[in-house]
Amino acid sequence: MKKADGTRFEIKCRIKNLKNRRVRGSHKAVTALFVCIFMIISGIGTAGCGGGQSGDIMSETRLLFDTYCTITIGQPIYSSKLDASNLISNLLEEAFELCEKYEALFGMTVTGSDVWKINHAKGEPVEVSRETVELIEHGLRFGELSGGMFDITVGRLSSLWDFGNNFNEHGGQTVPPQELLKKAQLTVNYSQLTTNAEKSTVQLENPESWIDLGGIAKGYIADKIAEHLRQNGVTNALINLGGDIMLLGKRPDGSPWRTAIRKPYGSENEYVGVLEIADASIVSSGTYERQFTEDGITYHHILDPYTGMPSTSDVISATVIAENALIGESLSTIAVLTGSEKIEIIFEQTAGFIGAVLVTDGGEVLIYGNAELIT
Amino acid sequence: MKKIKYKSNIFWILVLIGITVLSIAAMLLTRQASGTVAKIYLYGELIKTVNLATVTEPYSMIIEADSGRSNTVLVEKGRIRVTQADCRDGICVQQGWIYGGLMPIVCLPHGLAIQIDGGAYANIDAAVG
């Protein structure tokens, strides 16, 4: 923007000099007209070059949580155009700092993180941050709601599969041995996980059990960023943590944010449709996100805690619109695990659910609640 | 004297018409280019910008990661893809061509990302799924 503004200013000065030195008499008005046309065109031209950053909206992308995270922030209220840029830059920095702070708390493989401490406590209660307790309690609520399909004590299983990291000597991924899977599966039981909000402690009664908050952490962090931005006067923002999207208000131009739903297993520009949403979250889960094929069978990363294997329901992609990204992330995963029929009642029973778009293995697109899909 | 002044004014009017036409042309060209520019990042750092609108003949380039491993990127008019990679999962190759600015090609093991600014889906703010 600065560069574009600078160019425009330079052109303006040159025209002014020409006018003073050369143009005289009755044709002055005609010349002035052309000057006006030129100035207008220069203005349009420079505005068109603005890209993702202008005086009242800025966007930044960083690689976090093994994925690309983009945060877009519009001009906060009570700020003038002059100080908006600095203010937004600071808020972007603070938003990414929150990502790093929570990654350090919730990362299962981050030594010394709250989750790491819980998993290595050998059955003893561990004092952790208030946020970790809050997130775990949310995970437990969704464990109840889904009848155990969504279980945050799935850590041993998920680390055994270790999608995206666990490679054999040939550089490919492989299915873990059945005996290890069975052993890991026995450690999955969210009812053996207890929290104490007053003391800010968490206890895994089974010392062999591990928790994995990977299925809900990004949604929680997106909500925390949204809360921080709201407290600082931001009314328009798009927080996209690798597909976990939290939308604050509308676009700065007053229109709703437009989010496309990618066609499962399609190419980059194949979409199921577009959702026009304001002040809500949109989160997708799908069997195509992380997967590998062995002996002709494709294995994806959404694990059924009852079998220890990837889910085999009819839902291959679930996009949930909810009041916050934590609810959206939990429900979208549960939809892939339970399938298109059983999820309907769970959607109805969940406060904060707004709508959903599911795609089945037969290619059917199913709409639930208040979701208007533009195709 | 009057005649000379008249000619001088005509001259400057023509100059301004010329500048106006050139401005419009520059504006249109800039807009077209900004819709189809691919940006290649390595470990988050912009290492190359390719104007896909002006590509006449398809060509390949090899992007080398710090680990000594590499990705082969194929560029054609209006689109870009990774054709070969010695990474472990090959997701970047499977993704195929990208045309618009929504979903970047990402090769996490090599820290490579290819993003197109603008394009056919420029009016969409994000994509999920």
Short mmCIF file of N, CA and C in Angstrom, two decimals, chain A residues 237-332:
data_model
loop_
_atom_site.label_atom_id
_atom_site.label_comp_id
_atom_site.label_asym_id
_atom_site.label_seq_id
_atom_site.Cartn_x
_atom_site.Cartn_y
_atom_site.Cartn_z
N ALA A 237 -12.82 -10.32 11.50
CA ALA A 237 -11.60 -11.11 11.42
C ALA A 237 -11.91 -12.52 10.94
N LEU A 238 -10.92 -13.11 10.28
CA LEU A 238 -11.04 -14.49 9.84
C LEU A 238 -9.82 -15.23 10.39
N ILE A 239 -10.08 -16.20 11.24
CA ILE A 239 -8.98 -16.98 11.84
C ILE A 239 -9.06 -18.37 11.23
N ASN A 240 -8.05 -18.75 10.48
CA ASN A 240 -8.06 -20.04 9.79
C ASN A 240 -6.84 -20.85 10.23
N LEU A 241 -7.04 -21.76 11.18
CA LEU A 241 -5.94 -22.58 11.66
C LEU A 241 -5.99 -23.92 10.92
N GLY A 242 -5.46 -23.93 9.72
CA GLY A 242 -5.42 -25.16 8.92
C GLY A 242 -6.80 -25.76 8.67
N GLY A 243 -7.80 -24.92 8.41
CA GLY A 243 -9.15 -25.42 8.11
C GLY A 243 -10.12 -25.33 9.26
N ASP A 244 -9.61 -25.00 10.46
CA ASP A 244 -10.50 -24.71 11.59
C ASP A 244 -10.71 -23.21 11.55
N ILE A 245 -11.91 -22.80 11.11
CA ILE A 245 -12.13 -21.38 10.84
C ILE A 245 -13.07 -20.75 11.86
N MET A 246 -12.65 -19.61 12.40
CA MET A 246 -13.52 -18.83 13.27
C MET A 246 -13.68 -17.45 12.63
N LEU A 247 -14.92 -17.06 12.41
CA LEU A 247 -15.21 -15.80 11.73
C LEU A 247 -15.76 -14.78 12.72
N LEU A 248 -15.14 -13.63 12.76
CA LEU A 248 -15.61 -12.54 13.61
C LEU A 248 -16.33 -11.54 12.73
N GLY A 249 -17.59 -11.28 13.02
CA GLY A 249 -18.35 -10.31 12.22
C GLY A 249 -18.40 -10.70 10.76
N LYS A 250 -18.44 -9.65 9.91
CA LYS A 250 -18.47 -9.88 8.47
C LYS A 250 -17.16 -9.40 7.86
N ARG A 251 -17.08 -9.47 6.53
CA ARG A 251 -15.94 -8.86 5.84
C ARG A 251 -15.98 -7.35 6.12
N PRO A 252 -14.85 -6.66 6.06
CA PRO A 252 -14.87 -5.22 6.31
C PRO A 252 -15.82 -4.45 5.39
N ASP A 253 -16.16 -5.02 4.22
CA ASP A 253 -17.09 -4.31 3.32
C ASP A 253 -18.56 -4.59 3.68
N GLY A 254 -18.81 -5.35 4.76
CA GLY A 254 -20.18 -5.57 5.22
C GLY A 254 -20.83 -6.84 4.68
N SER A 255 -20.19 -7.51 3.72
CA SER A 255 -20.76 -8.76 3.20
C SER A 255 -20.27 -9.94 4.04
N PRO A 256 -21.03 -11.07 4.05
CA PRO A 256 -20.56 -12.20 4.88
C PRO A 256 -19.29 -12.83 4.31
N TRP A 257 -18.54 -13.47 5.17
CA TRP A 257 -17.34 -14.18 4.73
C TRP A 257 -17.77 -15.36 3.86
N ARG A 258 -17.02 -15.63 2.81
CA ARG A 258 -17.37 -16.74 1.90
C ARG A 258 -16.34 -17.87 2.06
N THR A 259 -16.84 -19.02 2.47
CA THR A 259 -15.96 -20.18 2.68
C THR A 259 -16.37 -21.31 1.76
N ALA A 260 -15.44 -21.81 0.99
CA ALA A 260 -15.74 -22.92 0.07
C ALA A 260 -15.50 -24.25 0.77
N ILE A 261 -16.35 -25.23 0.45
CA ILE A 261 -16.13 -26.60 0.97
C ILE A 261 -15.53 -27.43 -0.17
N ARG A 262 -14.36 -27.95 0.07
CA ARG A 262 -13.65 -28.71 -0.94
C ARG A 262 -14.32 -30.07 -1.17
N LYS A 263 -14.32 -30.47 -2.42
CA LYS A 263 -14.88 -31.78 -2.76
C LYS A 263 -13.91 -32.87 -2.27
N PRO A 264 -14.41 -33.84 -1.49
CA PRO A 264 -13.51 -34.88 -1.00
C PRO A 264 -12.81 -35.61 -2.16
N TYR A 265 -11.54 -35.79 -2.03
CA TYR A 265 -10.70 -36.47 -3.03
C TYR A 265 -10.72 -35.74 -4.39
N GLY A 266 -11.19 -34.51 -4.43
CA GLY A 266 -11.20 -33.75 -5.68
C GLY A 266 -9.91 -32.96 -5.82
N SER A 267 -9.79 -32.24 -6.95
CA SER A 267 -8.60 -31.41 -7.12
C SER A 267 -8.82 -30.08 -6.39
N GLU A 268 -7.80 -29.25 -6.41
CA GLU A 268 -7.79 -28.03 -5.61
C GLU A 268 -8.99 -27.13 -5.87
N ASN A 269 -9.45 -27.06 -7.13
CA ASN A 269 -10.54 -26.11 -7.42
C ASN A 269 -11.88 -26.81 -7.65
N GLU A 270 -12.05 -27.97 -7.03
CA GLU A 270 -13.36 -28.63 -7.09
C GLU A 270 -14.05 -28.45 -5.74
N TYR A 271 -15.24 -27.85 -5.78
CA TYR A 271 -15.93 -27.53 -4.54
C TYR A 271 -17.34 -28.11 -4.51
N VAL A 272 -17.77 -28.44 -3.29
CA VAL A 272 -19.14 -28.89 -3.09
C VAL A 272 -20.06 -27.68 -3.12
N GLY A 273 -19.55 -26.55 -2.65
CA GLY A 273 -20.33 -25.31 -2.62
C GLY A 273 -19.67 -24.28 -1.72
N VAL A 274 -20.38 -23.17 -1.54
CA VAL A 274 -19.83 -22.07 -0.74
C VAL A 274 -20.82 -21.74 0.38
N LEU A 275 -20.29 -21.45 1.57
CA LEU A 275 -21.12 -21.02 2.70
C LEU A 275 -20.85 -19.54 2.95
N GLU A 276 -21.92 -18.76 3.04
CA GLU A 276 -21.75 -17.34 3.37
C GLU A 276 -22.14 -17.18 4.83
N ILE A 277 -21.16 -16.94 5.67
CA ILE A 277 -21.37 -16.98 7.11
C ILE A 277 -20.74 -15.75 7.78
N ALA A 278 -21.38 -15.27 8.83
CA ALA A 278 -20.79 -14.22 9.66
C ALA A 278 -20.90 -14.65 11.11
N ASP A 279 -19.91 -14.23 11.92
CA ASP A 279 -19.94 -14.47 13.37
C ASP A 279 -20.20 -15.92 13.76
N ALA A 280 -19.48 -16.84 13.19
CA ALA A 280 -19.63 -18.26 13.53
C ALA A 280 -18.35 -18.99 13.13
N SER A 281 -18.30 -20.28 13.45
CA SER A 281 -17.13 -21.06 13.04
C SER A 281 -17.51 -22.06 11.95
N ILE A 282 -16.55 -22.41 11.13
CA ILE A 282 -16.74 -23.46 10.13
C ILE A 282 -15.54 -24.41 10.24
N VAL A 283 -15.82 -25.66 10.53
CA VAL A 283 -14.73 -26.63 10.67
C VAL A 283 -15.07 -27.91 9.91
N SER A 284 -14.09 -28.43 9.19
CA SER A 284 -14.29 -29.68 8.44
C SER A 284 -13.41 -30.80 8.97
N SER A 285 -13.92 -32.01 8.89
CA SER A 285 -13.09 -33.21 9.11
C SER A 285 -13.34 -34.12 7.93
N GLY A 286 -12.32 -34.81 7.51
CA GLY A 286 -12.52 -35.71 6.37
C GLY A 286 -11.53 -36.85 6.38
N THR A 287 -11.93 -37.93 5.74
CA THR A 287 -11.08 -39.12 5.73
C THR A 287 -9.89 -38.95 4.78
N TYR A 288 -9.95 -37.91 3.94
CA TYR A 288 -8.92 -37.68 2.92
C TYR A 288 -7.77 -36.83 3.45
N GLU A 289 -7.89 -36.29 4.68
CA GLU A 289 -6.90 -35.32 5.16
C GLU A 289 -5.51 -35.94 5.35
N ARG A 290 -5.48 -37.02 6.10
CA ARG A 290 -4.20 -37.72 6.29
C ARG A 290 -4.47 -39.20 6.09
N GLN A 291 -3.80 -39.78 5.17
CA GLN A 291 -4.09 -41.19 4.86
C GLN A 291 -2.91 -41.83 4.12
N PHE A 292 -2.96 -43.15 4.05
CA PHE A 292 -1.99 -43.87 3.23
C PHE A 292 -2.64 -45.17 2.74
N THR A 293 -2.05 -45.76 1.72
CA THR A 293 -2.60 -46.99 1.16
C THR A 293 -1.59 -48.12 1.34
N GLU A 294 -2.07 -49.24 1.87
CA GLU A 294 -1.21 -50.43 1.99
C GLU A 294 -1.98 -51.63 1.47
N ASP A 295 -1.36 -52.40 0.61
CA ASP A 295 -2.00 -53.57 -0.01
C ASP A 295 -3.38 -53.24 -0.59
N GLY A 296 -3.47 -52.09 -1.21
CA GLY A 296 -4.72 -51.70 -1.87
C GLY A 296 -5.79 -51.14 -0.96
N ILE A 297 -5.52 -51.11 0.36
CA ILE A 297 -6.51 -50.57 1.31
C ILE A 297 -6.03 -49.20 1.81
N THR A 298 -6.95 -48.22 1.79
CA THR A 298 -6.59 -46.88 2.25
C THR A 298 -6.96 -46.72 3.72
N TYR A 299 -6.01 -46.22 4.50
CA TYR A 299 -6.22 -46.00 5.94
C TYR A 299 -6.15 -44.51 6.22
N HIS A 300 -7.19 -43.96 6.86
CA HIS A 300 -7.19 -42.53 7.18
C HIS A 300 -7.03 -42.31 8.68
N HIS A 301 -6.93 -41.03 9.07
CA HIS A 301 -6.48 -40.70 10.43
C HIS A 301 -7.60 -40.58 11.48
N ILE A 302 -8.87 -40.71 11.08
CA ILE A 302 -9.94 -40.56 12.09
C ILE A 302 -10.24 -41.95 12.66
N LEU A 303 -9.73 -42.17 13.87
CA LEU A 303 -9.73 -43.53 14.44
C LEU A 303 -10.96 -43.80 15.29
N ASP A 304 -11.53 -44.98 15.08
CA ASP A 304 -12.68 -45.43 15.86
C ASP A 304 -12.13 -46.07 17.15
N PRO A 305 -12.44 -45.46 18.32
CA PRO A 305 -11.86 -46.00 19.56
C PRO A 305 -12.34 -47.40 19.90
N TYR A 306 -13.46 -47.82 19.31
CA TYR A 306 -13.98 -49.16 19.60
C TYR A 306 -13.27 -50.25 18.80
N THR A 307 -12.68 -49.89 17.69
CA THR A 307 -12.00 -50.90 16.87
C THR A 307 -10.49 -50.67 16.79
N GLY A 308 -10.08 -49.45 17.08
CA GLY A 308 -8.65 -49.12 16.96
C GLY A 308 -8.24 -48.86 15.52
N MET A 309 -9.22 -48.96 14.63
CA MET A 309 -8.96 -48.80 13.19
C MET A 309 -9.62 -47.51 12.68
N PRO A 310 -9.23 -47.05 11.48
CA PRO A 310 -9.90 -45.88 10.92
C PRO A 310 -11.41 -46.12 10.80
N SER A 311 -12.19 -45.05 11.00
CA SER A 311 -13.65 -45.17 10.98
C SER A 311 -14.14 -45.66 9.61
N THR A 312 -15.23 -46.42 9.62
CA THR A 312 -15.75 -46.96 8.36
C THR A 312 -17.18 -46.49 8.12
N SER A 313 -17.55 -45.34 8.70
CA SER A 313 -18.92 -44.85 8.51
C SER A 313 -19.12 -44.36 7.08
N ASP A 314 -20.35 -43.97 6.75
CA ASP A 314 -20.64 -43.52 5.39
C ASP A 314 -20.22 -42.07 5.14
N VAL A 315 -19.79 -41.36 6.21
CA VAL A 315 -19.42 -39.94 6.04
C VAL A 315 -17.92 -39.83 5.73
N ILE A 316 -17.60 -39.21 4.60
CA ILE A 316 -16.18 -39.02 4.27
C ILE A 316 -15.75 -37.57 4.46
N SER A 317 -16.71 -36.66 4.56
CA SER A 317 -16.39 -35.26 4.81
C SER A 317 -17.53 -34.63 5.61
N ALA A 318 -17.17 -33.95 6.70
CA ALA A 318 -18.19 -33.29 7.53
C ALA A 318 -17.76 -31.86 7.79
N THR A 319 -18.60 -30.91 7.40
CA THR A 319 -18.33 -29.49 7.67
C THR A 319 -19.42 -28.99 8.59
N VAL A 320 -18.99 -28.47 9.75
CA VAL A 320 -19.97 -28.04 10.76
C VAL A 320 -19.87 -26.53 10.98
N ILE A 321 -21.05 -25.88 11.00
CA ILE A 321 -21.13 -24.46 11.35
C ILE A 321 -21.60 -24.43 12.80
N ALA A 322 -20.86 -23.74 13.65
CA ALA A 322 -21.24 -23.70 15.06
C ALA A 322 -20.90 -22.33 15.65
N GLU A 323 -21.38 -22.11 16.87
CA GLU A 323 -21.12 -20.82 17.52
C GLU A 323 -19.64 -20.62 17.78
N ASN A 324 -18.94 -21.70 18.07
CA ASN A 324 -17.48 -21.56 18.22
C ASN A 324 -16.77 -22.77 17.59
N ALA A 325 -15.46 -22.59 17.37
CA ALA A 325 -14.70 -23.59 16.62
C ALA A 325 -14.48 -24.87 17.41
N LEU A 326 -14.50 -24.76 18.76
CA LEU A 326 -14.32 -25.95 19.59
C LEU A 326 -15.49 -26.92 19.38
N ILE A 327 -16.71 -26.38 19.39
CA ILE A 327 -17.89 -27.22 19.13
C ILE A 327 -17.82 -27.75 17.69
N GLY A 328 -17.48 -26.87 16.76
CA GLY A 328 -17.42 -27.26 15.35
C GLY A 328 -16.43 -28.38 15.10
N GLU A 329 -15.24 -28.28 15.72
CA GLU A 329 -14.20 -29.29 15.50
C GLU A 329 -14.63 -30.64 16.10
N SER A 330 -15.21 -30.60 17.30
CA SER A 330 -15.63 -31.86 17.94
C SER A 330 -16.73 -32.52 17.11
N LEU A 331 -17.75 -31.72 16.74
CA LEU A 331 -18.89 -32.30 16.01
C LEU A 331 -18.50 -32.82 14.62
N SER A 332 -17.59 -32.14 13.95
CA SER A 332 -17.22 -32.60 12.59
C SER A 332 -16.50 -33.95 12.67
#
